[in-house]
Coordinates of C-alpha atoms in Angstrom, one line a residue:
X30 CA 4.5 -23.2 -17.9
X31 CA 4.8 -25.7 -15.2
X32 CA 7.9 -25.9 -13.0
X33 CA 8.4 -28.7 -9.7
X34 CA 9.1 -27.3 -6.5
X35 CA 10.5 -30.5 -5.9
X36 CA 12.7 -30.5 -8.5
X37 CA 14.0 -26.9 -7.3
X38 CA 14.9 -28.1 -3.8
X39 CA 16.1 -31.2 -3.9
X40 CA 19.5 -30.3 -4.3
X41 CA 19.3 -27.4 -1.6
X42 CA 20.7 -29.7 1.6
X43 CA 18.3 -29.3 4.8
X44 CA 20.8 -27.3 6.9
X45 CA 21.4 -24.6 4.2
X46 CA 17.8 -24.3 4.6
X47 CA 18.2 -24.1 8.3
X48 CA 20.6 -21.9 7.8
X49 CA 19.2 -19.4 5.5
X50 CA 16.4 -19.1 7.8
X51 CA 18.4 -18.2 11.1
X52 CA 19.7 -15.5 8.8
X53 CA 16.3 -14.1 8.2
X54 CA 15.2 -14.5 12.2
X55 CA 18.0 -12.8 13.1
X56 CA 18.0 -9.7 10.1
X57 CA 13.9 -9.7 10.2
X58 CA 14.1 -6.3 11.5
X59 CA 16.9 -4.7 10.0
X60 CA 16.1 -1.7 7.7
X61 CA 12.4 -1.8 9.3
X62 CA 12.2 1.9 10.8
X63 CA 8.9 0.7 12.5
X64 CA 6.9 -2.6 12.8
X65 CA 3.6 -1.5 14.3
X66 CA 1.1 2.0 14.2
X67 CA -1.1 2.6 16.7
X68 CA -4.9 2.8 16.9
X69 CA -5.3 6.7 17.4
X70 CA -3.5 9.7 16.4
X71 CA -4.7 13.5 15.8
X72 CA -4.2 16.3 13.4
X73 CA -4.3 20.0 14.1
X74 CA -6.6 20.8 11.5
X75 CA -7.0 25.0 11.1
X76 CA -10.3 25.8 10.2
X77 CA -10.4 28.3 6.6
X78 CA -12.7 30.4 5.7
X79 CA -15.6 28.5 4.0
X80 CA -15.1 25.4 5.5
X81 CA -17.9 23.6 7.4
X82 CA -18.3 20.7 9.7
X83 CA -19.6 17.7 6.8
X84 CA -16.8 19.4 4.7
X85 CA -14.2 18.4 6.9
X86 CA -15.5 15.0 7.5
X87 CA -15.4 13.9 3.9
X88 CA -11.6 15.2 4.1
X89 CA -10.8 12.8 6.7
X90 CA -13.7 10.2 6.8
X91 CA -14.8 10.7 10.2
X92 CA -18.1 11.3 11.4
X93 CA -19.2 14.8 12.4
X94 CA -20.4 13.6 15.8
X95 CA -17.2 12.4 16.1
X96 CA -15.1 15.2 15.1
X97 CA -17.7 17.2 17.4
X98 CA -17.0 15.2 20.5
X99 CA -13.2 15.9 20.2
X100 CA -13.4 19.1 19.6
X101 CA -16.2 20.4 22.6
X102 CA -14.1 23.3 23.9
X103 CA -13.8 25.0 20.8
X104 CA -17.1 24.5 18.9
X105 CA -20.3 25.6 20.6
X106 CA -22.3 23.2 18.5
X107 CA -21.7 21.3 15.2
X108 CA -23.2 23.9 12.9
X109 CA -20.3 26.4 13.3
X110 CA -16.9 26.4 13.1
X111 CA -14.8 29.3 13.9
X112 CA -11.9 30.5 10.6
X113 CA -8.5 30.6 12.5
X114 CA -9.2 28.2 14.8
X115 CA -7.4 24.5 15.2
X116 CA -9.8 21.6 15.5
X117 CA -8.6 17.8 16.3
X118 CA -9.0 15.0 13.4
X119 CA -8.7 11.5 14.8
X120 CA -7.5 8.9 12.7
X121 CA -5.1 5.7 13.1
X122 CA -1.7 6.2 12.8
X123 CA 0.0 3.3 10.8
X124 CA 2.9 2.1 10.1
X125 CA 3.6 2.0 6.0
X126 CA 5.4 -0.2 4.2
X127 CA 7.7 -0.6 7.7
X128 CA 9.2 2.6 6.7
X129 CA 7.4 5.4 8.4
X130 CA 4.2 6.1 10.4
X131 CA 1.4 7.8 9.1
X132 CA -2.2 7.1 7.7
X133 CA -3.3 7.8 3.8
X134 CA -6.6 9.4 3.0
X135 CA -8.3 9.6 0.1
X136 CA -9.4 12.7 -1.7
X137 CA -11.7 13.4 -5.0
X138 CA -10.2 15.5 -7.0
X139 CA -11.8 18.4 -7.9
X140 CA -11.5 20.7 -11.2
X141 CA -9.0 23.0 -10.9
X142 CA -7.3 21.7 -8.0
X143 CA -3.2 21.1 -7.5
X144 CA -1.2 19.5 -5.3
X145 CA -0.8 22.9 -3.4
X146 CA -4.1 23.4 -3.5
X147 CA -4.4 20.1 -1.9
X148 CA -2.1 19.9 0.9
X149 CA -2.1 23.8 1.5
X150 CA -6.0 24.5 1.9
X151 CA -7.7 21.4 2.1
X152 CA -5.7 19.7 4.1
X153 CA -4.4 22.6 5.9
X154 CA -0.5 21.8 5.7
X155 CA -1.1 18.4 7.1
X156 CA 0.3 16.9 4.2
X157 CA 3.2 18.2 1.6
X158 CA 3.3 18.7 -1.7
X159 CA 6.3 16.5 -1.8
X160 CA 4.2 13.5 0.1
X161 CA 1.3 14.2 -2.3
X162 CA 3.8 13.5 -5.7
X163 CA 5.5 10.8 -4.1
X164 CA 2.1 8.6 -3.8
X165 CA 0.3 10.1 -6.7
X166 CA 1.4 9.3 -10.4
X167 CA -0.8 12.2 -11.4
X168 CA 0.9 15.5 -13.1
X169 CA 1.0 18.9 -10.7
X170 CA -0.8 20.9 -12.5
X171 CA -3.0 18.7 -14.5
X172 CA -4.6 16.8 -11.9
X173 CA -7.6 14.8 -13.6
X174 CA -11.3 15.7 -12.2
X175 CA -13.4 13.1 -10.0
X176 CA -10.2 10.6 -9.5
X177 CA -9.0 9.4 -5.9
X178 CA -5.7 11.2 -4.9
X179 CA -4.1 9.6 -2.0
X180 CA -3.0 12.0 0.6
X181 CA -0.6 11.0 3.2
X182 CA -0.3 12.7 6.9
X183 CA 2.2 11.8 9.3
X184 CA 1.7 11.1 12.7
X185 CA 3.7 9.5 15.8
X186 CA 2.7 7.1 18.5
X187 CA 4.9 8.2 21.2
X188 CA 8.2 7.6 21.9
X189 CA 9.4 5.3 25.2
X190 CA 13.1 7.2 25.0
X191 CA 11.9 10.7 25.7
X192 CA 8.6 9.9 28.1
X193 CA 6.4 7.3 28.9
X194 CA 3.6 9.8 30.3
X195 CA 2.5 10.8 26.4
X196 CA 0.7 8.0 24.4
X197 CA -1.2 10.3 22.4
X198 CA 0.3 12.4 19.4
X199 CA -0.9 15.4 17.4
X200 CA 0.3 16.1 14.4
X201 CA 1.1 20.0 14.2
X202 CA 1.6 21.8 11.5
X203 CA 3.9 25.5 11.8
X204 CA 3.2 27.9 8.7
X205 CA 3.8 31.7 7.9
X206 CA 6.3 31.9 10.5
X207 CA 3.6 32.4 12.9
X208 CA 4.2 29.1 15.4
X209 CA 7.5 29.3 17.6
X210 CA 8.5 26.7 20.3
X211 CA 7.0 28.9 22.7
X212 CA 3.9 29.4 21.5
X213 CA 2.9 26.1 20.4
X214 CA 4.3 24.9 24.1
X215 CA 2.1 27.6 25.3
X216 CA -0.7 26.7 23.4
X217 CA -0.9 22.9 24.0
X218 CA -0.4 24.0 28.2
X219 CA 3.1 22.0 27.4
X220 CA 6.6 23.1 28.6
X221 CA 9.3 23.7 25.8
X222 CA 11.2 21.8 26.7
X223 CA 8.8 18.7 26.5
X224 CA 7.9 19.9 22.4
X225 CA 12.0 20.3 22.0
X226 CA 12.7 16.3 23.4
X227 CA 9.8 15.0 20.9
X228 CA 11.1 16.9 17.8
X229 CA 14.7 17.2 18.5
X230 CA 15.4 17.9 14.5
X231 CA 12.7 20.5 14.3
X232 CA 13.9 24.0 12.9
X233 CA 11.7 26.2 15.0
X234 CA 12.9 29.2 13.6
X235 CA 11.7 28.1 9.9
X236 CA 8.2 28.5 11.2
X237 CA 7.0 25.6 9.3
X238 CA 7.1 22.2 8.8
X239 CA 5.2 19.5 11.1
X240 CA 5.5 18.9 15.1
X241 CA 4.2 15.6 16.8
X242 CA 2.9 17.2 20.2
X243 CA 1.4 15.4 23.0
X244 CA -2.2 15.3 23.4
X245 CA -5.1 14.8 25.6
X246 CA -8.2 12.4 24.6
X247 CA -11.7 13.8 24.7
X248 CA -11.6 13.0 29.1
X249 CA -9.1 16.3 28.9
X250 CA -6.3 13.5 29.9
X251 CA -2.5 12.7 28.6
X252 CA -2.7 9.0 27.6
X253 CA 0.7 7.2 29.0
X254 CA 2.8 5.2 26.1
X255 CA 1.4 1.9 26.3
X256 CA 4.0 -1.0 26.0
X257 CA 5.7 -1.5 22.9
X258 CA 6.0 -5.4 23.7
X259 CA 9.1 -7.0 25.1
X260 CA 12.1 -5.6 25.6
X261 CA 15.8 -5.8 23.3
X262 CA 17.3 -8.7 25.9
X263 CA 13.9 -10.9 25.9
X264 CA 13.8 -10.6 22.2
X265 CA 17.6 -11.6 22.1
X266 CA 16.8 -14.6 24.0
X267 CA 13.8 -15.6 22.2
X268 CA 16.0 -15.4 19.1
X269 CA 18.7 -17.4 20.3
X270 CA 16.1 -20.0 21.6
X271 CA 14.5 -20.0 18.3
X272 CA 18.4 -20.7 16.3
X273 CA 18.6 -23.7 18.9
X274 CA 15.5 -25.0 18.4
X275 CA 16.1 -24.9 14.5
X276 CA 19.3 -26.9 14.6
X277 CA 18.1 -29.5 17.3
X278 CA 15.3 -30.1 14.8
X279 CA 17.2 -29.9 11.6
X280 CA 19.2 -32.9 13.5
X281 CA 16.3 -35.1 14.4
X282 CA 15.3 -34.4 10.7
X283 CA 18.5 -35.5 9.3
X284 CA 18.4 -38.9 11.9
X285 CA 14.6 -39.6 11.3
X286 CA 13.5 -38.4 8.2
X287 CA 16.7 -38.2 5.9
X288 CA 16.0 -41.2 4.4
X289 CA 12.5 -41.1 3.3
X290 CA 11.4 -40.0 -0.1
X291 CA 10.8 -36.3 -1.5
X292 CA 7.3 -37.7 -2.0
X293 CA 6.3 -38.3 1.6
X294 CA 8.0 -34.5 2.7
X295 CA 6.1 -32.4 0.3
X296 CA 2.5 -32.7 0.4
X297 CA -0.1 -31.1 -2.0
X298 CA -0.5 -27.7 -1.5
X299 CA -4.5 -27.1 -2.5
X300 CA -5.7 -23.2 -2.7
X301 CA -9.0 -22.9 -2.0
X302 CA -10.9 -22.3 -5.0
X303 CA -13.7 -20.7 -3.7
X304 CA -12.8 -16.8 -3.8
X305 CA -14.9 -14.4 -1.4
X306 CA -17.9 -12.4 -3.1
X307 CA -17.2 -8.7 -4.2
X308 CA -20.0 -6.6 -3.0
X309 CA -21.8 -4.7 -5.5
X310 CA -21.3 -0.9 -5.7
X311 CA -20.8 -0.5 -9.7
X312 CA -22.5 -3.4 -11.8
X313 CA -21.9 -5.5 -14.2
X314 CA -24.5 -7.7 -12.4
X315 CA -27.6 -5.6 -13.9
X316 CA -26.6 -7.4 -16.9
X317 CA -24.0 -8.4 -19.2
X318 CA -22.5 -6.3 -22.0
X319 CA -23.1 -7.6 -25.6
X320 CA -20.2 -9.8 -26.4
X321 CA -19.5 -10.9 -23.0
X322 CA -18.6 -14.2 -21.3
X323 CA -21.9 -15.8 -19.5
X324 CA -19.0 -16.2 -16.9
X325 CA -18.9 -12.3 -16.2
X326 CA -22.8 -12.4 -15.3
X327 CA -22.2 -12.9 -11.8
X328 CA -19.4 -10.1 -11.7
X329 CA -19.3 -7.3 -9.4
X330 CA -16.5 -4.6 -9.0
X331 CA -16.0 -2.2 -6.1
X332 CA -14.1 1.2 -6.3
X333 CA -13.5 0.6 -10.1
X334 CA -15.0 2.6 -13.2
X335 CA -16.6 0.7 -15.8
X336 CA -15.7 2.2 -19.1
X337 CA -17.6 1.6 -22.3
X338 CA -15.9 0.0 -25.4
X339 CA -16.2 3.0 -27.6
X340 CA -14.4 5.4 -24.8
X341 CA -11.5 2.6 -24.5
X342 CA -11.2 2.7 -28.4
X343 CA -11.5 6.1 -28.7
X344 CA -8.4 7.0 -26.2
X345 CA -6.2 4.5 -28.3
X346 CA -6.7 5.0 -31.2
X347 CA -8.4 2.4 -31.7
X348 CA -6.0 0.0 -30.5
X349 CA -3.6 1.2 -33.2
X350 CA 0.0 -0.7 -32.9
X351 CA 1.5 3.1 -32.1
X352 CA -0.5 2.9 -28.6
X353 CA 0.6 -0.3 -28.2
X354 CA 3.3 -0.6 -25.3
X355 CA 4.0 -4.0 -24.4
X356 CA 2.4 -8.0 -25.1
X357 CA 2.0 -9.8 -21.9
X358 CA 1.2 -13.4 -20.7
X359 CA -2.3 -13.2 -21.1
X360 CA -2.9 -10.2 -23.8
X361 CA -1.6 -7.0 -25.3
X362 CA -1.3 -3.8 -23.9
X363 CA -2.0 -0.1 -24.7
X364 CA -1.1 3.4 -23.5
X365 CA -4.4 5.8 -23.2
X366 CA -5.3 8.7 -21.6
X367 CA -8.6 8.8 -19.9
X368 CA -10.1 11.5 -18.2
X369 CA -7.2 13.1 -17.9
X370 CA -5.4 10.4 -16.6
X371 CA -3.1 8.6 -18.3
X372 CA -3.6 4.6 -18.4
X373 CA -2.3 1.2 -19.6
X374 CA -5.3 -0.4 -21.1
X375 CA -4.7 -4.9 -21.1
X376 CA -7.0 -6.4 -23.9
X377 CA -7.6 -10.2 -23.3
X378 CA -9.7 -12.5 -25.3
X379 CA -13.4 -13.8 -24.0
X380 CA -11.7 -17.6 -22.7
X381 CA -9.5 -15.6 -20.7
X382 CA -12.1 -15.2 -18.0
X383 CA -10.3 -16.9 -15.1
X384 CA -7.2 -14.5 -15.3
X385 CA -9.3 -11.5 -16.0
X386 CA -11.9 -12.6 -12.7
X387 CA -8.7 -13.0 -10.8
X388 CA -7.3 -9.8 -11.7
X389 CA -10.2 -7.9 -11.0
X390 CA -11.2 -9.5 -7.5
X391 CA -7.5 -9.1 -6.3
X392 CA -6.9 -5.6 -7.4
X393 CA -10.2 -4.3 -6.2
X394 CA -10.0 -5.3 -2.8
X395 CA -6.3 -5.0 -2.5
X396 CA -4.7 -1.3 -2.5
X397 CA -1.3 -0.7 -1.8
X398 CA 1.6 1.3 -2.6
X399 CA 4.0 -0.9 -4.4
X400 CA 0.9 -2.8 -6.2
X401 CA -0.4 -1.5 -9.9
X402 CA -3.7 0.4 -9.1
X403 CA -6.8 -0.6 -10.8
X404 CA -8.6 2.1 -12.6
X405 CA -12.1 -0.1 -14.1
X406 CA -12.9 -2.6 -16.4
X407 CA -14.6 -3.5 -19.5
X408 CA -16.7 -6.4 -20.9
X409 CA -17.6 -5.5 -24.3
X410 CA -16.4 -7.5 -27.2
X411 CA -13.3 -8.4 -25.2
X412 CA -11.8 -8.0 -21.6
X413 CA -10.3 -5.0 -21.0
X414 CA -8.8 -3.9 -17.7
X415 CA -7.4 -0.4 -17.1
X416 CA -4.4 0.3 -14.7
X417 CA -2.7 3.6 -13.7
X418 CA 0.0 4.1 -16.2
X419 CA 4.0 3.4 -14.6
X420 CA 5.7 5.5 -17.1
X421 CA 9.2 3.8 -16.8
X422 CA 8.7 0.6 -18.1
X423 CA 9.4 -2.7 -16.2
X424 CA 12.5 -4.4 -14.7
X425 CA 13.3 -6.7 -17.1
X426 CA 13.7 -3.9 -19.6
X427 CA 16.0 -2.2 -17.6
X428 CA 17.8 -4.9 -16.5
X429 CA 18.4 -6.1 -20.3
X430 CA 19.5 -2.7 -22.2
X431 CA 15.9 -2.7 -23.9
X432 CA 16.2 1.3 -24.2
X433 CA 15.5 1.9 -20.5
X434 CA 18.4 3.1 -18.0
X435 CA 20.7 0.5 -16.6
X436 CA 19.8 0.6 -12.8
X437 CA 22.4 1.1 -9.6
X438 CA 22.8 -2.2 -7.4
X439 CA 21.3 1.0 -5.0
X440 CA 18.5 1.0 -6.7
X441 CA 18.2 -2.7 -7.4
X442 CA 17.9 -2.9 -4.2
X443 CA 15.2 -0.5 -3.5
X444 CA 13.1 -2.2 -6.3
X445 CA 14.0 -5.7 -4.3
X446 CA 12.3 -4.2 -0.7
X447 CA 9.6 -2.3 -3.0
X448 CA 8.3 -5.4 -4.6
X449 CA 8.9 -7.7 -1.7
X450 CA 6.4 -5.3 0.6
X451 CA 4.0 -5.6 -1.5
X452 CA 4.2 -9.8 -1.8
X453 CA 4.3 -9.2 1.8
X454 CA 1.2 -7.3 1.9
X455 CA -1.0 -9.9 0.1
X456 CA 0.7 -13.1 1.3
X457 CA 0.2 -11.5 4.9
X458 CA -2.1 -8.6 5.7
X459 CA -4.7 -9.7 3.2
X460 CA -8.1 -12.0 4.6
X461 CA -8.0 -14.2 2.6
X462 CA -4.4 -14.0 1.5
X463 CA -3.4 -14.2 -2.0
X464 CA -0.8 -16.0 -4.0
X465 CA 0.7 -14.1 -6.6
X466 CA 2.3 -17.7 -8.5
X467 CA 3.6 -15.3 -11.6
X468 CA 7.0 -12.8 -10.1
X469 CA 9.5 -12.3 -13.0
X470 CA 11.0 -9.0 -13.8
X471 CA 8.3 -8.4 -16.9
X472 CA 5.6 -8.1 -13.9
X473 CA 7.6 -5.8 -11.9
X474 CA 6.9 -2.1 -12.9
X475 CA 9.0 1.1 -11.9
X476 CA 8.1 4.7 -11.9
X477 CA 9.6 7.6 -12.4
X478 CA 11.1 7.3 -8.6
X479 CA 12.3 4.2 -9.5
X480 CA 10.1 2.4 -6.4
X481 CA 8.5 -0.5 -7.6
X482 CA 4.8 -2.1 -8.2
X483 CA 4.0 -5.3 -8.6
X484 CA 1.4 -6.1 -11.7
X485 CA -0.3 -9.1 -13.5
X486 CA -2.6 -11.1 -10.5
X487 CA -3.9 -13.2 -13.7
X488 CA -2.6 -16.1 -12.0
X489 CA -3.4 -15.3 -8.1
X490 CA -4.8 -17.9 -6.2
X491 CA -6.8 -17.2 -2.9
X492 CA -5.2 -19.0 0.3
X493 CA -6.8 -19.4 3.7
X494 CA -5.6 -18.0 6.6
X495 CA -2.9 -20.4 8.4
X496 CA -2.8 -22.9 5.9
X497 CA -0.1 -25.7 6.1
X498 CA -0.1 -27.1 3.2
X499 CA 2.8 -26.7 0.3
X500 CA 2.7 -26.5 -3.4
X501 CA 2.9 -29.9 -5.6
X502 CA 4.0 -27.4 -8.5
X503 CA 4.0 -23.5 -9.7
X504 CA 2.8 -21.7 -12.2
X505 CA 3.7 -18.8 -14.5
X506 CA 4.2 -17.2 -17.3
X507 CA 7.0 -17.5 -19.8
X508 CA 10.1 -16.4 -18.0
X509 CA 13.6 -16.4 -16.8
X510 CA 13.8 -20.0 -15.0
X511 CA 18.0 -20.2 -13.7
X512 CA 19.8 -23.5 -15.7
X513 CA 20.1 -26.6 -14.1
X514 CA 22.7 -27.3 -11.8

């Protein structure tokens, strides 16, 4: 389907336009609780029995000579680590979704574990078993073997209100009643009151839950805050200047350029069609499956599990229409369980290469949390692409009765912010960015939480970096399109 962008403007008038875009200057950081991480951030990690120095590295993904360096005055050498005692992880601390700050690790999941396995041992109480459901689809206590749990630690970067003498954070977790104000004050050479001002909604007499407690860096020194950028009243004034400078030129375009044809304002907007390489960790490029596009020869897929034909069938049945679950733009789909996960399994047909290439290249180099997470692939017989499964359906079904639960306007509008992070995220924190060209409610999945993740990248395009140019037209899928006015 092929829709103008021309044709959808040119009844919007120039200063609506002007004006809807003051609006978003001046509301661009409501609802954002922070707009920036910082580069490091530590975690009081207590050492359990068993542990070892390379164990707690593939935790975190640090090196051990790093971990070693930070961590001097309590390990004599990097071969021993004393049970009991709290070591420093460092790690950057960002800023997700604009909603909180922390940073996400990734864990393999082992048999037999649980999430309170997970955040209680492993992890050591940096992380909670209700962080570890909320950015994990996965079922407590059936977590499947040898898959890549996302585990999420909180962190802080200071905070300008209470002190600018502490730029450096550690994330400190209380358990077994054992840490009170005083004795983490105590043991961090900190006064209580400086521990009380940075966690001023801490319950110390719960004994658990996390502190943020300033740090020193490996000199033995407090880091001071740096600065956060300007300050409320220049960023007032550089707002206003920016609403005046958007009117004065929304007048010179109505004197200068009113007149002149749509054709001369909008020029062709050309993606570049050349899409970076994927680097080769799990081939397809050792050769090509019997059945398979010559296209696909040159294919090469990180972080995603190739899956054979007959493992595909087998976990649906053999694609029987009771696994089927829905028919999308560019094939049908099927729920599967594989590996003890459960999956949503896309068959397309061999001459849809393009969307399948485009698919796979975006969704393996692109993770976030409100984007559908690519499990593998297949290239036998057909194309077959395997996402996590989002067990409660899509949008559009629950925004047209079709046996899903009508949705607040509350919740309408967390789905809104849910899937507009994640455009965000690939129209803006992506190199190269990507162009999803295909939003409709269909491709806009929700999970049990009712948050939101954005699926189908059959139709992404790749975009440079600063690119001026506009569309000449967009493309979809069949979907809602408003009436003409």
């Amino acid at each position: 389907m092929f829709f103008s962008f021309r044709h959808r403007t040119e009844n919007i008038p120039f200063p609506l336009l002007l004006f809807l875009l003051s609006i978003s200057i001046q509301t661009s950081q409501v609802n954002c609780k922070c707009n920036k991480g910082c580069k490091l951030a530590l975690g009081s990690y207590k050492v359990w029995q068993g542990s070892n120095l390379n164990l707690v590295s593939k935790l975190f993904s640090v090196q051990t000579s790093t971990l070693f360096s930070w961590n001097t005055h309590v390990m004599p050498d990097q071969d021993y680590l004393l049970t009991g005692a709290r070591i420093n992880i460092p790690f950057s601390c960002d800023c997700i979704n604009g909603d909180f700050l922390a940073h996400i690790f990734s864990y393999s999941i082992s048999d037999g574990d649980t999430y309170d396995r997970v955040s209680s041992h492993y992890y050591s109480n940096l992380t909670t078993l209700v962080w570890l459901q909320r950015f994990n689809s996965y079922q407590e206590n059936n977590l499947p073997p040898n898959v890549i749990m996302n585990v999420t630690v909180n962190c802080s970067c200071g905070d300008k209100r209470v002190s600018k003498d502490y730029g450096l954070f550690i994330t400190w977790p209380t358990g077994d009643g054992e840490d009170t104000l005083e004795s983490v004050a105590s043991a961090n050479n900190l006064s209580a009151d400086v521990v009380r001002k940075f966690n001023p909604t801490a319950n110390f007499s719960a004994g658990s839950g996390l502190l943020y407690i300033p740090g020193k860096d490996r000199s033995g020194s407090y880091r001071p805050l740096k600065s956060a950028g300007l300050s409320g009243g220049a960023m007032a004034g550089i707002s206003a200047a920016a609403l005046g400078l958007l009117f004065f030129a929304g007048s010179l375009y109505l004197l200068v350029y009113g007149k002149r044809k749509e054709d001369k304002i909008f020029s062709e907007y050309r993606f570049q069609q050349a899409a970076p390489v994927t680097t080769v960790t799990d081939p397809v490029s050792n050769g090509v499956a019997e059945g398979a596009a010559p296209q696909l020869s040159c294919i090469t897929v990180v972080k995603s599990v190739e899956f054979s034909y007959e493992e595909l069938a087998k976990a649906t049945n053999d694609f029987s229409l009771a696994n089927k679950i829905g028919e999308g733009g560019f094939g049908s789909v099927y729920y599967a369980e594989l590996r003890g996960e459960k999956a949503a399994i896309k068959k397309m047909e061999m001459q849809e290469t393009r969307e399948f290439v485009a698919e796979l290249k975006v969704l393996t180099n692109v993770h976030h949390l409100n984007l559908v997470r690519l499990i593998g692939y297949c290239v036998e017989g057909s194309l077959f692409l395997v996402y996590e499964y989002i067990d409660n359906g899509n949008l559009s079904q629950h925004l047209r009765g079709s046996g899903r639960i009508p949705v607040s306007w509350s919740t309408r509008v967390q789905i809104a912010l849910d899937s507009a992070r994640g455009l965000e995220y690939i129209h803006e924190h992506t190199v190269p960015v990507y162009i999803h060209r295909d939003i409709k409610s269909s491709n806009i999945l929700i999970d049990r939480n009712f948050h939101a993740k954005v699926a189908d990248f059959g139709l992404t395009k790749f975009a440079e970096v600063g690119s001026l140019s506009l569309f000449t037209h967009l493309v979809g899928t069949f979907g809602y399109m408003p009436p003409d006015d």
